[in-house]
Coordinates of N, CA and C in Angstrom, one line a residue:
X173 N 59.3 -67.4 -116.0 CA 58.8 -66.1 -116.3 C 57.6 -65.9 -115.4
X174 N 57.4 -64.6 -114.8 CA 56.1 -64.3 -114.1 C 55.7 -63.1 -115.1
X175 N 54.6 -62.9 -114.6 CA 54.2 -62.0 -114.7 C 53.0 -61.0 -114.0
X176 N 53.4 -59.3 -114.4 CA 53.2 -58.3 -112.8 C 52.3 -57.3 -113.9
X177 N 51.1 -57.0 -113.6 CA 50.1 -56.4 -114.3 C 49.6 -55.5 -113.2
X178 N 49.5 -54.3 -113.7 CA 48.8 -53.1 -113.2 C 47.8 -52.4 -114.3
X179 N 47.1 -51.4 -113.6 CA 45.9 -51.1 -114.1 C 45.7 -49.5 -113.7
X180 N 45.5 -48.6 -114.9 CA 45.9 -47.4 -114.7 C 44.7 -46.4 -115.4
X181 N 44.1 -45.4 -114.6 CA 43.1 -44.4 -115.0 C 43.6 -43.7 -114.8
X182 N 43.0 -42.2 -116.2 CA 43.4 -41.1 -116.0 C 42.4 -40.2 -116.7
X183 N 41.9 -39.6 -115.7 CA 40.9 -38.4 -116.4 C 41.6 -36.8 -117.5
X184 N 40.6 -36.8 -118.4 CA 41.0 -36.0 -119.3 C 39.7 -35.1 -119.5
X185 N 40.0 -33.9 -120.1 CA 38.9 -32.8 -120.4 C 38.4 -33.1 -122.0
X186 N 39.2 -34.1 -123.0 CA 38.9 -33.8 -123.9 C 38.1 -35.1 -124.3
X187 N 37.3 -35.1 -124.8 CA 36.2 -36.1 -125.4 C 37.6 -37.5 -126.0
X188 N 36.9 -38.9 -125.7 CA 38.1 -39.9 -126.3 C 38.5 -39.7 -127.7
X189 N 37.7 -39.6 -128.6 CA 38.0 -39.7 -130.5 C 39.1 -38.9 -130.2
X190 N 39.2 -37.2 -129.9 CA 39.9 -36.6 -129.6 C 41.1 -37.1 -129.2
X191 N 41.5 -37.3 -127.6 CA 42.7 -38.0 -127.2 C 43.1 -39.2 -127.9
X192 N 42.3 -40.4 -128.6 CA 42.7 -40.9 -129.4 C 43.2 -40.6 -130.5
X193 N 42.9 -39.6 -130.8 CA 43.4 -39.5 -132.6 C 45.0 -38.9 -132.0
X194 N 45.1 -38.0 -131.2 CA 46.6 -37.3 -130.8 C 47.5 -38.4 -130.4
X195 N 46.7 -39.3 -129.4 CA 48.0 -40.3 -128.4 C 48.3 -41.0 -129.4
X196 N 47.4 -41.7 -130.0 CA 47.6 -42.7 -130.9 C 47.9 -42.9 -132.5
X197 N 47.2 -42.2 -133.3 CA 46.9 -42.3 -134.5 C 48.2 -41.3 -135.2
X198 N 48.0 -40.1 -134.4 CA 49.8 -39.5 -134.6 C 50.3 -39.2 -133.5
X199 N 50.6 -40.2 -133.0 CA 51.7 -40.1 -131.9 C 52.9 -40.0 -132.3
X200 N 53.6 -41.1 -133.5 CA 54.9 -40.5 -134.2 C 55.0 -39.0 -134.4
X201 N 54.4 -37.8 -134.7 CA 54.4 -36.4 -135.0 C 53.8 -36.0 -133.8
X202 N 53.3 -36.1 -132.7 CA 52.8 -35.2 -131.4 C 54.2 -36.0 -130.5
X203 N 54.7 -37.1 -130.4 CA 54.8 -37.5 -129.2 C 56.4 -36.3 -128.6
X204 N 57.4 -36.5 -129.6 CA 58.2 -35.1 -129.9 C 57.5 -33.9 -129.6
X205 N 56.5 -33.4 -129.7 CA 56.3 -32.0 -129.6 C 55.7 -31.5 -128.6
X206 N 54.8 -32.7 -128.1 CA 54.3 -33.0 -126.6 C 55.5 -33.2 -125.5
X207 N 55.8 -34.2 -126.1 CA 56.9 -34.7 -124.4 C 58.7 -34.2 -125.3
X208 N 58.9 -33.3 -125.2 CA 60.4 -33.1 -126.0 C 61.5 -33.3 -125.5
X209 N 61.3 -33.2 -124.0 CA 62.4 -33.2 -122.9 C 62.7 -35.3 -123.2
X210 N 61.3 -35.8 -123.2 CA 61.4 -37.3 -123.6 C 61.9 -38.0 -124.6
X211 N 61.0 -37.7 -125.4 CA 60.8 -38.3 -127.1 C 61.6 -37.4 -127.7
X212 N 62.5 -38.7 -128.4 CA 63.6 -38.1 -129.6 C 62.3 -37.7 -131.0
X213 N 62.0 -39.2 -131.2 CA 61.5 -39.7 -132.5 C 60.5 -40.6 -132.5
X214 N 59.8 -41.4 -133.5 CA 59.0 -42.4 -133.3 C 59.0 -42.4 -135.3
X215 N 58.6 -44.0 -135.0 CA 59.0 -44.0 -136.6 C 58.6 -45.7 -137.1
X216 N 58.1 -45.5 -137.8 CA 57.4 -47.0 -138.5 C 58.6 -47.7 -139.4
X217 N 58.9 -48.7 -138.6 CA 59.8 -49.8 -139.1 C 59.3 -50.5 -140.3
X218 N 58.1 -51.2 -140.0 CA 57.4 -51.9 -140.9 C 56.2 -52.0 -140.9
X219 N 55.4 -52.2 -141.8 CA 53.7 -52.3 -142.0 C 53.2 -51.0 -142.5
X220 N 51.9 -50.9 -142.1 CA 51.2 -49.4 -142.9 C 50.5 -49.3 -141.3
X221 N 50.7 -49.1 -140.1 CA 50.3 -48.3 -138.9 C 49.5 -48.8 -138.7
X222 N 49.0 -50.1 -139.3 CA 47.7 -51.2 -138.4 C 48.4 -52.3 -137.9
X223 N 47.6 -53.6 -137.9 CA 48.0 -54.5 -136.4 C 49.0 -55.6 -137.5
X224 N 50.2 -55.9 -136.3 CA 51.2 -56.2 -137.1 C 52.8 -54.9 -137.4
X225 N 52.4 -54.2 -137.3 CA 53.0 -52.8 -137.6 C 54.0 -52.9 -136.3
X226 N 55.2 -52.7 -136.8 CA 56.4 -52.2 -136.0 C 56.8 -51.2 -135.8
X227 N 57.2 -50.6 -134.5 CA 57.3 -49.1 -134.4 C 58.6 -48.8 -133.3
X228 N 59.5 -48.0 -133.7 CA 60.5 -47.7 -132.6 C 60.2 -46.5 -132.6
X229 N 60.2 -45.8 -131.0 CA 60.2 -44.8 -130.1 C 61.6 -44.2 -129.8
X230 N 62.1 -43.3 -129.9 CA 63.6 -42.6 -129.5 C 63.6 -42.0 -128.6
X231 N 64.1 -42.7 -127.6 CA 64.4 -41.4 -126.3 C 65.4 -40.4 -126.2
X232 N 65.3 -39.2 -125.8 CA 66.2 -38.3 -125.7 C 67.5 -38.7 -124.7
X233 N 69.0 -38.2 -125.0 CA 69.6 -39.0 -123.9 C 69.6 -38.3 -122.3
X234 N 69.8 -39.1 -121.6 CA 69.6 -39.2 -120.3 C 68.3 -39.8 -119.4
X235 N 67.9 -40.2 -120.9 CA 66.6 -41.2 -120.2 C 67.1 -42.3 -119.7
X236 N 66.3 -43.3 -119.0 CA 66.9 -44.7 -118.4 C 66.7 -45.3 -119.8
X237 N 65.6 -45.4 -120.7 CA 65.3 -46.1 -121.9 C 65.8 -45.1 -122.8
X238 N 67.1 -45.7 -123.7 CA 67.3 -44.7 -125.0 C 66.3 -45.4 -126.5
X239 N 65.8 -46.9 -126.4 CA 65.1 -46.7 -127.4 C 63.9 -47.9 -126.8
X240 N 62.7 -48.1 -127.6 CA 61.7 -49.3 -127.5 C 61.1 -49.2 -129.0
X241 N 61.5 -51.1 -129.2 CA 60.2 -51.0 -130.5 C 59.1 -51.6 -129.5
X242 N 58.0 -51.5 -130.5 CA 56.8 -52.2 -130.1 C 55.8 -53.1 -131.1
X243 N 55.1 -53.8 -131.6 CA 54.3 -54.3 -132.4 C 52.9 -54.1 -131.8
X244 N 51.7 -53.7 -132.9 CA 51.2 -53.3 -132.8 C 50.1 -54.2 -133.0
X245 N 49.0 -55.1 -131.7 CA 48.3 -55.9 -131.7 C 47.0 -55.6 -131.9
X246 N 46.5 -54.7 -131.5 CA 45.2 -54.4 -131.6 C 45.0 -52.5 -132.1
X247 N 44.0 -52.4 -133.0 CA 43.5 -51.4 -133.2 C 42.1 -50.8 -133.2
X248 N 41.5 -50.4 -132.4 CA 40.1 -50.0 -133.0 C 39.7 -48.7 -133.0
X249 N 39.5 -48.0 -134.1 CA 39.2 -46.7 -134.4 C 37.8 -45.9 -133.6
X250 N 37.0 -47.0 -134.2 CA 35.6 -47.1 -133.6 C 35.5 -46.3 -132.2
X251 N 36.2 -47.8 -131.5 CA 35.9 -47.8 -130.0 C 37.3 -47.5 -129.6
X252 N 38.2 -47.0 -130.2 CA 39.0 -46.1 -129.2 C 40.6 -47.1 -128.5
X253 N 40.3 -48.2 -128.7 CA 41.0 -49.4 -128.3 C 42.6 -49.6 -128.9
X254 N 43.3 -49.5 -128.5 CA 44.8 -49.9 -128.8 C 46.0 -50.5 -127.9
X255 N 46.2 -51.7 -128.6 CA 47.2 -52.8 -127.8 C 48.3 -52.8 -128.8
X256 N 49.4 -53.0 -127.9 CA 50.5 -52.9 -128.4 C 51.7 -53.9 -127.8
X257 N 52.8 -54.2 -128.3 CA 53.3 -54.9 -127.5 C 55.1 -54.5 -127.5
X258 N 55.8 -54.1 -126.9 CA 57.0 -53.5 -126.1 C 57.8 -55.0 -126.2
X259 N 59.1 -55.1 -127.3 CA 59.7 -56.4 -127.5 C 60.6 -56.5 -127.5
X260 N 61.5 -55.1 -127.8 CA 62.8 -55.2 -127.4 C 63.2 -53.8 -127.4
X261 N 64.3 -53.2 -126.8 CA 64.8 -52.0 -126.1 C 66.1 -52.2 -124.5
X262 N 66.4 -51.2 -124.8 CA 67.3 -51.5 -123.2 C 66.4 -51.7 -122.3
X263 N 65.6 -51.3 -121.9 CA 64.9 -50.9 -120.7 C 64.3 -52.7 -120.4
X264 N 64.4 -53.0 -121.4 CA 63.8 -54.9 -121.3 C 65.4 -55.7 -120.6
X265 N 66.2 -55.3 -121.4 CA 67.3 -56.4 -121.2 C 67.5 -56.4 -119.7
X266 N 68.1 -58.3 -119.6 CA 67.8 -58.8 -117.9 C 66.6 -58.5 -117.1
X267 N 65.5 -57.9 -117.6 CA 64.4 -57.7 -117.0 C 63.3 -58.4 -117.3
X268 N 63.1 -58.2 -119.0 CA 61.5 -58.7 -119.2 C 61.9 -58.9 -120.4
X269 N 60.6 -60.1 -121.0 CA 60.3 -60.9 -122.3 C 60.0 -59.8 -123.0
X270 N 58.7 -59.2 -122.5 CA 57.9 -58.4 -123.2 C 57.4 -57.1 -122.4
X271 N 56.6 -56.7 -122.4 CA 55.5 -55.5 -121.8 C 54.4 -55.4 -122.9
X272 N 53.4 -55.8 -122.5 CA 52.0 -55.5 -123.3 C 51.0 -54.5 -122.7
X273 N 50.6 -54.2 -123.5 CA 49.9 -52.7 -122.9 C 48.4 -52.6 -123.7
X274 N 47.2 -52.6 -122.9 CA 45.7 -52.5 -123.6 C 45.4 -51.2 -123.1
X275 N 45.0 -50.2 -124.1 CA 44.4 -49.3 -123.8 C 43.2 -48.9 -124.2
X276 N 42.3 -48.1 -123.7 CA 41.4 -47.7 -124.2 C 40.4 -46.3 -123.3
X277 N 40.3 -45.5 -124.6 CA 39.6 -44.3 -124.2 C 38.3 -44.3 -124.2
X278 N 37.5 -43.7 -122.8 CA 35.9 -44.0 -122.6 C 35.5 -42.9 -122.7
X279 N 34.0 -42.5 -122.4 CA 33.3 -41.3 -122.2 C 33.8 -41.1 -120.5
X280 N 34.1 -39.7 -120.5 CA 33.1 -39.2 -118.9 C 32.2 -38.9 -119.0
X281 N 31.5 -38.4 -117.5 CA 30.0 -37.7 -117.1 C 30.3 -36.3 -117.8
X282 N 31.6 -36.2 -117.8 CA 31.1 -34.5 -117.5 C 32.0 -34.3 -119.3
X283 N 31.8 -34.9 -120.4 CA 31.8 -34.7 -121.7 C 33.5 -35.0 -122.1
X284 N 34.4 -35.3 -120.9 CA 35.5 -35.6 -121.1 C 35.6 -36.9 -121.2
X285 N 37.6 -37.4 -121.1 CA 37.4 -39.2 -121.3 C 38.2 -39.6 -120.1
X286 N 38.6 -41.4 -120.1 CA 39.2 -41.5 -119.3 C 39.7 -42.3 -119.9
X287 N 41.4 -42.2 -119.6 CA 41.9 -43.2 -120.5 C 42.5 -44.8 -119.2
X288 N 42.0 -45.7 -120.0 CA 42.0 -46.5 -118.9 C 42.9 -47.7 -119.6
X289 N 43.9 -48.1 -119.1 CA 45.0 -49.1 -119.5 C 45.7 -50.4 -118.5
X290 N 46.2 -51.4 -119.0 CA 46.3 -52.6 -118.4 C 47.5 -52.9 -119.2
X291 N 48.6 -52.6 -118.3 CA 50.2 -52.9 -119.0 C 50.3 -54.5 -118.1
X292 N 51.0 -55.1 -118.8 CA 51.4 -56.3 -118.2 C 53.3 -56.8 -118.4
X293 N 53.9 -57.0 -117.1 CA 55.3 -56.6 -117.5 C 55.6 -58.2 -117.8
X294 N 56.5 -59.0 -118.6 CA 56.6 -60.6 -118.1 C 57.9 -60.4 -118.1
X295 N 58.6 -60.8 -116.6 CA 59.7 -61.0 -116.5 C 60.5 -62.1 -116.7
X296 N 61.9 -62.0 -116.5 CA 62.4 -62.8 -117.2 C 63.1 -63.7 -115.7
X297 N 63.1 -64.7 -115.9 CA 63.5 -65.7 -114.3 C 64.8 -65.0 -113.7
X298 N 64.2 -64.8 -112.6 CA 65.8 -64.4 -111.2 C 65.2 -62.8 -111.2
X299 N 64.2 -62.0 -112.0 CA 64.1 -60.7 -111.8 C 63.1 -60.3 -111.2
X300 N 62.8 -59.5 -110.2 CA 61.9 -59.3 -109.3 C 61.6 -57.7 -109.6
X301 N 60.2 -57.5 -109.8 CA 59.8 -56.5 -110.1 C 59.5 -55.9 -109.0
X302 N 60.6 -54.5 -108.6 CA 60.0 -53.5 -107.5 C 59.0 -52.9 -107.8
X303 N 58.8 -52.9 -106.6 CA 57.0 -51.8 -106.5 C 57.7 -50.4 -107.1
X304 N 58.7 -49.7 -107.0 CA 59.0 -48.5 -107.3 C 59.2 -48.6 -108.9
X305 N 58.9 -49.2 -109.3 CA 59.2 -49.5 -111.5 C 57.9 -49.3 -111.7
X306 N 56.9 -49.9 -110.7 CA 55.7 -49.7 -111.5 C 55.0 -48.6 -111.0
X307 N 55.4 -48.0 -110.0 CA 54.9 -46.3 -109.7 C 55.8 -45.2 -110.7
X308 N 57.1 -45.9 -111.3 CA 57.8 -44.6 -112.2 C 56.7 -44.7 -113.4
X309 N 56.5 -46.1 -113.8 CA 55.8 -46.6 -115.0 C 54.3 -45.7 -115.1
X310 N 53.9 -46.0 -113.6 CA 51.9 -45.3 -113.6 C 52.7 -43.5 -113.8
X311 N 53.1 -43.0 -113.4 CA 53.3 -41.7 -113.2 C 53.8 -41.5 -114.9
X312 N 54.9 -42.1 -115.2 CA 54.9 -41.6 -116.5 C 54.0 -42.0 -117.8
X313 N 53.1 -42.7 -117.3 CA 51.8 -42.6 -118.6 C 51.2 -41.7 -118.2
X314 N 50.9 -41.3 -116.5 CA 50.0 -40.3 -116.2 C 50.6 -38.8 -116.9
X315 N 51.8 -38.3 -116.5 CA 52.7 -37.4 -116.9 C 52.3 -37.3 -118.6
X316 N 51.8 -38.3 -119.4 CA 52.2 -38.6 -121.1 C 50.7 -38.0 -121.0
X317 N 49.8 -38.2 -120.9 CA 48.5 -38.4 -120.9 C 48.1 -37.1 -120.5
X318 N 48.2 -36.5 -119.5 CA 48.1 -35.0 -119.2 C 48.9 -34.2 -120.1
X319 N 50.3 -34.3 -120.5 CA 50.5 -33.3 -121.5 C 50.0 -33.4 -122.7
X320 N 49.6 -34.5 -123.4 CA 48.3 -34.2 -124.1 C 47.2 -33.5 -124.3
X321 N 47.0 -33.1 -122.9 CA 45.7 -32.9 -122.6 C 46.0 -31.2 -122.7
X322 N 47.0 -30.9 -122.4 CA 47.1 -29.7 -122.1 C 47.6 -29.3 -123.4
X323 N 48.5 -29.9 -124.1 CA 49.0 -29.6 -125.7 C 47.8 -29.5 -126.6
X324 N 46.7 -30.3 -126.4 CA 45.6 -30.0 -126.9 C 44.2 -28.9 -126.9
X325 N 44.9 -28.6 -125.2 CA 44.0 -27.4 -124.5 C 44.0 -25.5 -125.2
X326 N 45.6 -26.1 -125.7 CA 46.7 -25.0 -126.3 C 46.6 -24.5 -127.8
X327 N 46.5 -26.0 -128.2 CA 46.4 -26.0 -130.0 C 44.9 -26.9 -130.0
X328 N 43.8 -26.1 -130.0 CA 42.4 -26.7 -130.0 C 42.6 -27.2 -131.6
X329 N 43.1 -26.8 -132.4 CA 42.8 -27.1 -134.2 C 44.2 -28.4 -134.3
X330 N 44.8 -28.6 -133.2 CA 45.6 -30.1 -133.2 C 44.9 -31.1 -133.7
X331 N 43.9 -31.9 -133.2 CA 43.3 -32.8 -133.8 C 41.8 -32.9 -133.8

């Protein structure tokens, strides 16, 4: 097993608590209404939405990934912090063990955030991670992360 870790910023206009409470806290109810062309569904398998917590994501069809669960490692409300870990789904098979993902929302200068994250892919032996999986990968957090921003720009009483 190796493993291939990238590291991903993205500037936003809206203060972090903000972007965190949308990306994260109801992401099962925004992530559908934000990204629809994407997201089927999202839906708590098991636990009560803190760490430990299992969650499957539904892709709409004609995605490469029709579903991902994930378990849910770290949470901090506080500081904006959420780790999660990606365990099984199509998009894994013959590729990878896992995918863990740390994220976290900061201040900018100019009263907005940045959301700044550290996916780590671990693949599974004989699979060789192209450089073009982890530029679809950086683009579609970036792509997730901006319509946020703009779904929020839209509906200011969202969160």
């Amino acid at each position: 097993m190796g493993v291939v870790t990238y590291e991903l910023e993205v500037t936003c206009a809206h203060p972090p608590a903000k972007m965190f409470k949308a990306f994260v806290l109801e992401a099962d109810n925004l992530f559908r209404k934000v990204l629809p062309q994407e997201v089927k569904s999202g839906e708590l398998l098991e636990g009560d939405e803190g760490v430990g917590s299992i969650k499957k994501v539904t892709f709409v069809e004609g995605d490469k990934t029709t579903y991902l669960k994930h378990k849910i490692d770290a949470i901090d409300k506080e500081n904006f912090v959420f780790c999660y870990t990606s365990f099984e789904g199509d998009f894994l098979v013959n590729k990878f063990e896992k995918i863990s993902h740390e994220t976290k929302w900061v201040p900018s200068p100019d009263g907005g955030s940045i959301f700044k994250s550290t996916t780590k892919f671990y693949t599974l032996p004989g699979f060789e991670m192209p450089e073009d999986l982890i530029k679809y990968h950086k683009q579609k957090a970036t792509n997730a992360v901006k319509a946020f921003e703009a779904y929020l720009q839209a509906n200011p009483d969202a969160c």
